[in-house]
JSON list of C-alpha atoms in Angstrom, two decimals:
[
{"chain": "A", "resi": 55, "resn": "UNK", "atom": "CA", "xyz": [13.44, -1.97, 0.00]},
{"chain": "A", "resi": 56, "resn": "UNK", "atom": "CA", "xyz": [11.62, -0.42, -2.96]},
{"chain": "A", "resi": 57, "resn": "UNK", "atom": "CA", "xyz": [8.11, -0.48, -4.48]},
{"chain": "A", "resi": 58, "resn": "UNK", "atom": "CA", "xyz": [8.13, -1.12, -8.10]},
{"chain": "A", "resi": 59, "resn": "UNK", "atom": "CA", "xyz": [5.74, 1.49, -9.44]},
{"chain": "A", "resi": 60, "resn": "UNK", "atom": "CA", "xyz": [5.98, 0.71, -13.18]},
{"chain": "A", "resi": 61, "resn": "UNK", "atom": "CA", "xyz": [7.30, -1.97, -15.56]},
{"chain": "A", "resi": 62, "resn": "UNK", "atom": "CA", "xyz": [6.76, -5.75, -15.80]},
{"chain": "A", "resi": 63, "resn": "UNK", "atom": "CA", "xyz": [6.96, -6.18, -11.97]},
{"chain": "A", "resi": 64, "resn": "UNK", "atom": "CA", "xyz": [4.59, -3.34, -11.23]},
{"chain": "A", "resi": 65, "resn": "UNK", "atom": "CA", "xyz": [3.09, -3.52, -7.72]},
{"chain": "A", "resi": 66, "resn": "UNK", "atom": "CA", "xyz": [5.67, -5.72, -6.09]},
{"chain": "A", "resi": 67, "resn": "UNK", "atom": "CA", "xyz": [8.41, -4.98, -3.53]},
{"chain": "A", "resi": 68, "resn": "UNK", "atom": "CA", "xyz": [12.06, -5.85, -4.07]},
{"chain": "A", "resi": 69, "resn": "UNK", "atom": "CA", "xyz": [15.49, -5.07, -2.26]},
{"chain": "A", "resi": 70, "resn": "UNK", "atom": "CA", "xyz": [18.01, -3.08, -4.02]},
{"chain": "A", "resi": 71, "resn": "UNK", "atom": "CA", "xyz": [21.19, -5.13, -4.25]},
{"chain": "A", "resi": 72, "resn": "UNK", "atom": "CA", "xyz": [23.49, -2.77, -6.16]},
{"chain": "A", "resi": 73, "resn": "UNK", "atom": "CA", "xyz": [23.49, 0.43, -7.99]},
{"chain": "A", "resi": 74, "resn": "UNK", "atom": "CA", "xyz": [24.55, -0.06, -11.59]},
{"chain": "A", "resi": 75, "resn": "UNK", "atom": "CA", "xyz": [24.65, 3.56, -12.69]},
{"chain": "A", "resi": 76, "resn": "UNK", "atom": "CA", "xyz": [22.75, 6.78, -12.07]},
{"chain": "A", "resi": 77, "resn": "UNK", "atom": "CA", "xyz": [19.72, 5.31, -13.97]},
{"chain": "A", "resi": 78, "resn": "UNK", "atom": "CA", "xyz": [19.58, 1.71, -13.05]},
{"chain": "A", "resi": 79, "resn": "UNK", "atom": "CA", "xyz": [19.72, -0.47, -9.88]},
{"chain": "A", "resi": 80, "resn": "UNK", "atom": "CA", "xyz": [20.09, -4.20, -9.40]},
{"chain": "A", "resi": 81, "resn": "UNK", "atom": "CA", "xyz": [17.06, -5.34, -7.63]},
{"chain": "A", "resi": 82, "resn": "UNK", "atom": "CA", "xyz": [16.02, -8.71, -6.20]},
{"chain": "A", "resi": 83, "resn": "UNK", "atom": "CA", "xyz": [12.82, -9.86, -4.61]},
{"chain": "A", "resi": 84, "resn": "UNK", "atom": "CA", "xyz": [12.74, -13.54, -4.04]},
{"chain": "A", "resi": 85, "resn": "UNK", "atom": "CA", "xyz": [9.98, -13.30, -1.40]},
{"chain": "A", "resi": 86, "resn": "UNK", "atom": "CA", "xyz": [7.62, -11.41, -3.71]},
{"chain": "A", "resi": 87, "resn": "UNK", "atom": "CA", "xyz": [8.36, -13.10, -6.96]},
{"chain": "A", "resi": 88, "resn": "UNK", "atom": "CA", "xyz": [10.61, -10.56, -8.57]},
{"chain": "A", "resi": 89, "resn": "UNK", "atom": "CA", "xyz": [13.60, -12.04, -10.34]},
{"chain": "A", "resi": 90, "resn": "UNK", "atom": "CA", "xyz": [17.14, -10.52, -9.93]},
{"chain": "A", "resi": 91, "resn": "UNK", "atom": "CA", "xyz": [17.34, -8.00, -12.77]},
{"chain": "A", "resi": 92, "resn": "UNK", "atom": "CA", "xyz": [18.29, -4.41, -13.61]},
{"chain": "A", "resi": 93, "resn": "UNK", "atom": "CA", "xyz": [15.52, -1.96, -13.05]},
{"chain": "A", "resi": 94, "resn": "UNK", "atom": "CA", "xyz": [15.30, 1.81, -13.94]},
{"chain": "A", "resi": 95, "resn": "UNK", "atom": "CA", "xyz": [15.41, 4.08, -10.92]},
{"chain": "A", "resi": 96, "resn": "UNK", "atom": "CA", "xyz": [12.59, 6.17, -12.45]},
{"chain": "A", "resi": 97, "resn": "UNK", "atom": "CA", "xyz": [10.15, 3.25, -12.14]},
{"chain": "A", "resi": 98, "resn": "UNK", "atom": "CA", "xyz": [10.73, 2.42, -8.45]},
{"chain": "A", "resi": 99, "resn": "UNK", "atom": "CA", "xyz": [9.90, 4.28, -5.22]},
{"chain": "A", "resi": 100, "resn": "UNK", "atom": "CA", "xyz": [11.89, 3.68, -2.10]},
{"chain": "A", "resi": 101, "resn": "UNK", "atom": "CA", "xyz": [10.07, 2.64, 1.16]},
{"chain": "A", "resi": 102, "resn": "UNK", "atom": "CA", "xyz": [11.01, 3.27, 4.72]},
{"chain": "A", "resi": 103, "resn": "UNK", "atom": "CA", "xyz": [11.94, -0.35, 5.22]},
{"chain": "A", "resi": 104, "resn": "UNK", "atom": "CA", "xyz": [15.58, -1.19, 5.20]},
{"chain": "A", "resi": 105, "resn": "UNK", "atom": "CA", "xyz": [17.30, -4.53, 5.13]},
{"chain": "A", "resi": 106, "resn": "UNK", "atom": "CA", "xyz": [21.17, -4.87, 5.66]},
{"chain": "A", "resi": 107, "resn": "UNK", "atom": "CA", "xyz": [23.21, -7.24, 3.51]},
{"chain": "A", "resi": 108, "resn": "UNK", "atom": "CA", "xyz": [26.43, -6.99, 1.38]},
{"chain": "A", "resi": 109, "resn": "UNK", "atom": "CA", "xyz": [26.55, -5.30, -2.00]},
{"chain": "A", "resi": 110, "resn": "UNK", "atom": "CA", "xyz": [26.03, -7.95, -4.67]},
{"chain": "A", "resi": 111, "resn": "UNK", "atom": "CA", "xyz": [24.68, -10.46, -2.20]},
{"chain": "A", "resi": 112, "resn": "UNK", "atom": "CA", "xyz": [23.25, -13.61, -3.76]},
{"chain": "A", "resi": 113, "resn": "UNK", "atom": "CA", "xyz": [19.45, -14.42, -3.87]},
{"chain": "A", "resi": 114, "resn": "UNK", "atom": "CA", "xyz": [19.87, -16.89, -0.92]},
{"chain": "A", "resi": 115, "resn": "UNK", "atom": "CA", "xyz": [21.14, -14.15, 1.35]},
{"chain": "A", "resi": 116, "resn": "UNK", "atom": "CA", "xyz": [18.69, -11.45, 0.19]},
{"chain": "A", "resi": 117, "resn": "UNK", "atom": "CA", "xyz": [15.70, -14.01, 0.82]},
{"chain": "A", "resi": 118, "resn": "UNK", "atom": "CA", "xyz": [17.04, -14.89, 4.38]},
{"chain": "A", "resi": 119, "resn": "UNK", "atom": "CA", "xyz": [17.25, -11.16, 5.39]},
{"chain": "A", "resi": 120, "resn": "UNK", "atom": "CA", "xyz": [13.85, -10.19, 3.87]},
{"chain": "A", "resi": 121, "resn": "UNK", "atom": "CA", "xyz": [12.31, -13.16, 5.80]},
{"chain": "A", "resi": 122, "resn": "UNK", "atom": "CA", "xyz": [14.06, -12.48, 9.02]},
{"chain": "A", "resi": 123, "resn": "UNK", "atom": "CA", "xyz": [13.01, -8.74, 8.82]},
{"chain": "A", "resi": 124, "resn": "UNK", "atom": "CA", "xyz": [9.46, -9.95, 7.99]},
{"chain": "A", "resi": 125, "resn": "UNK", "atom": "CA", "xyz": [9.41, -7.37, 5.03]},
{"chain": "A", "resi": 126, "resn": "UNK", "atom": "CA", "xyz": [6.31, -8.85, 3.32]},
{"chain": "A", "resi": 127, "resn": "UNK", "atom": "CA", "xyz": [4.29, -8.70, 6.62]},
{"chain": "A", "resi": 128, "resn": "UNK", "atom": "CA", "xyz": [5.45, -5.05, 7.29]},
{"chain": "A", "resi": 129, "resn": "UNK", "atom": "CA", "xyz": [4.45, -3.96, 3.81]},
{"chain": "A", "resi": 130, "resn": "UNK", "atom": "CA", "xyz": [1.01, -5.62, 4.01]},
{"chain": "A", "resi": 131, "resn": "UNK", "atom": "CA", "xyz": [0.38, -3.72, 7.20]},
{"chain": "A", "resi": 132, "resn": "UNK", "atom": "CA", "xyz": [1.62, -0.40, 5.93]},
{"chain": "A", "resi": 133, "resn": "UNK", "atom": "CA", "xyz": [-0.82, 2.32, 4.93]},
{"chain": "A", "resi": 134, "resn": "UNK", "atom": "CA", "xyz": [0.85, 2.61, 1.52]},
{"chain": "A", "resi": 135, "resn": "UNK", "atom": "CA", "xyz": [-0.01, -1.03, 0.72]},
{"chain": "A", "resi": 136, "resn": "UNK", "atom": "CA", "xyz": [-3.50, -0.64, 2.01]},
{"chain": "A", "resi": 137, "resn": "UNK", "atom": "CA", "xyz": [-4.18, 2.41, 0.03]},
{"chain": "A", "resi": 138, "resn": "UNK", "atom": "CA", "xyz": [-2.85, 0.58, -3.11]},
{"chain": "A", "resi": 139, "resn": "UNK", "atom": "CA", "xyz": [-5.29, -2.42, -2.37]},
{"chain": "A", "resi": 140, "resn": "UNK", "atom": "CA", "xyz": [-8.25, -0.03, -1.74]},
{"chain": "A", "resi": 141, "resn": "UNK", "atom": "CA", "xyz": [-7.48, 1.90, -4.97]},
{"chain": "A", "resi": 142, "resn": "UNK", "atom": "CA", "xyz": [-7.43, -1.55, -6.84]},
{"chain": "A", "resi": 143, "resn": "UNK", "atom": "CA", "xyz": [-10.77, -2.33, -5.31]},
{"chain": "A", "resi": 144, "resn": "UNK", "atom": "CA", "xyz": [-12.30, 0.86, -6.43]},
{"chain": "A", "resi": 145, "resn": "UNK", "atom": "CA", "xyz": [-11.04, 0.33, -9.96]},
{"chain": "A", "resi": 146, "resn": "UNK", "atom": "CA", "xyz": [-12.60, -3.11, -10.15]},
{"chain": "A", "resi": 147, "resn": "UNK", "atom": "CA", "xyz": [-16.03, -1.90, -9.03]},
{"chain": "A", "resi": 148, "resn": "UNK", "atom": "CA", "xyz": [-18.91, -2.31, -11.31]},
{"chain": "A", "resi": 149, "resn": "UNK", "atom": "CA", "xyz": [-21.73, 0.35, -11.74]},
{"chain": "A", "resi": 150, "resn": "UNK", "atom": "CA", "xyz": [-24.02, -1.60, -9.50]},
{"chain": "A", "resi": 151, "resn": "UNK", "atom": "CA", "xyz": [-21.18, -1.64, -6.79]},
{"chain": "A", "resi": 152, "resn": "UNK", "atom": "CA", "xyz": [-20.81, 2.02, -6.98]},
{"chain": "A", "resi": 153, "resn": "UNK", "atom": "CA", "xyz": [-24.57, 2.52, -6.70]},
{"chain": "A", "resi": 154, "resn": "UNK", "atom": "CA", "xyz": [-24.62, 0.01, -3.59]},
{"chain": "A", "resi": 155, "resn": "UNK", "atom": "CA", "xyz": [-21.82, 1.93, -1.97]},
{"chain": "A", "resi": 156, "resn": "UNK", "atom": "CA", "xyz": [-23.46, 5.31, -2.56]},
{"chain": "A", "resi": 157, "resn": "UNK", "atom": "CA", "xyz": [-26.73, 3.98, -1.00]},
{"chain": "A", "resi": 158, "resn": "UNK", "atom": "CA", "xyz": [-24.77, 2.59, 2.06]},
{"chain": "A", "resi": 159, "resn": "UNK", "atom": "CA", "xyz": [-23.01, 5.88, 2.63]},
{"chain": "A", "resi": 160, "resn": "UNK", "atom": "CA", "xyz": [-26.18, 7.82, 2.40]},
{"chain": "A", "resi": 161, "resn": "UNK", "atom": "CA", "xyz": [-27.49, 5.43, 5.05]},
{"chain": "A", "resi": 162, "resn": "UNK", "atom": "CA", "xyz": [-24.66, 5.77, 7.19]},
{"chain": "A", "resi": 163, "resn": "UNK", "atom": "CA", "xyz": [-24.80, 9.59, 7.03]},
{"chain": "A", "resi": 164, "resn": "UNK", "atom": "CA", "xyz": [-28.56, 9.56, 8.04]},
{"chain": "A", "resi": 165, "resn": "UNK", "atom": "CA", "xyz": [-27.90, 7.44, 11.05]},
{"chain": "A", "resi": 166, "resn": "UNK", "atom": "CA", "xyz": [-24.96, 9.72, 12.16]},
{"chain": "A", "resi": 167, "resn": "UNK", "atom": "CA", "xyz": [-27.05, 12.92, 11.56]},
{"chain": "A", "resi": 168, "resn": "UNK", "atom": "CA", "xyz": [-29.86, 11.40, 13.40]},
{"chain": "A", "resi": 169, "resn": "UNK", "atom": "CA", "xyz": [-27.57, 10.74, 16.58]},
{"chain": "A", "resi": 170, "resn": "UNK", "atom": "CA", "xyz": [-25.92, 13.98, 16.40]},
{"chain": "A", "resi": 171, "resn": "UNK", "atom": "CA", "xyz": [-29.25, 15.94, 16.18]},
{"chain": "A", "resi": 172, "resn": "UNK", "atom": "CA", "xyz": [-30.75, 14.06, 19.04]},
{"chain": "A", "resi": 173, "resn": "UNK", "atom": "CA", "xyz": [-27.66, 14.81, 21.19]},
{"chain": "A", "resi": 174, "resn": "UNK", "atom": "CA", "xyz": [-27.75, 18.40, 20.23]},
{"chain": "A", "resi": 175, "resn": "UNK", "atom": "CA", "xyz": [-31.42, 18.48, 21.19]},
{"chain": "A", "resi": 176, "resn": "UNK", "atom": "CA", "xyz": [-30.75, 16.99, 24.62]},
{"chain": "A", "resi": 177, "resn": "UNK", "atom": "CA", "xyz": [-27.82, 19.59, 25.34]},
{"chain": "A", "resi": 178, "resn": "UNK", "atom": "CA", "xyz": [-30.16, 22.32, 24.27]},
{"chain": "A", "resi": 179, "resn": "UNK", "atom": "CA", "xyz": [-32.81, 21.36, 26.67]},
{"chain": "A", "resi": 180, "resn": "UNK", "atom": "CA", "xyz": [-30.07, 21.02, 29.47]},
{"chain": "A", "resi": 181, "resn": "UNK", "atom": "CA", "xyz": [-28.98, 24.73, 28.44]},
{"chain": "A", "resi": 182, "resn": "UNK", "atom": "CA", "xyz": [-25.36, 23.62, 27.69]},
{"chain": "A", "resi": 183, "resn": "UNK", "atom": "CA", "xyz": [-25.47, 24.50, 24.09]}
]
């Protein structure tokens, strides 16, 4: 299973069905909306997920194997997918959203610092620090 990092299907995952030559592979992603097509190797990243089916397997078999292996659920739970989702959220933030985030982080840091300092103070009084 590969992540399509560039091109018309950017951001989706698909299974590699066959290797055409050293520059292109045949991919198919019926569960993620990727049609069966030749795709440049330079525009994909391999994932750790693997699904077994025969070379040049038809879309029906690829769909069956992908759903049985629950590839879409595993991908959604992966840290890679979550990181991409967070990156997209950051890009979509407005100026006001960034301001609110900065203020929320400052407030959180004040709470943490206050709790840490009170804990340090109590340990100093007890003579353990």
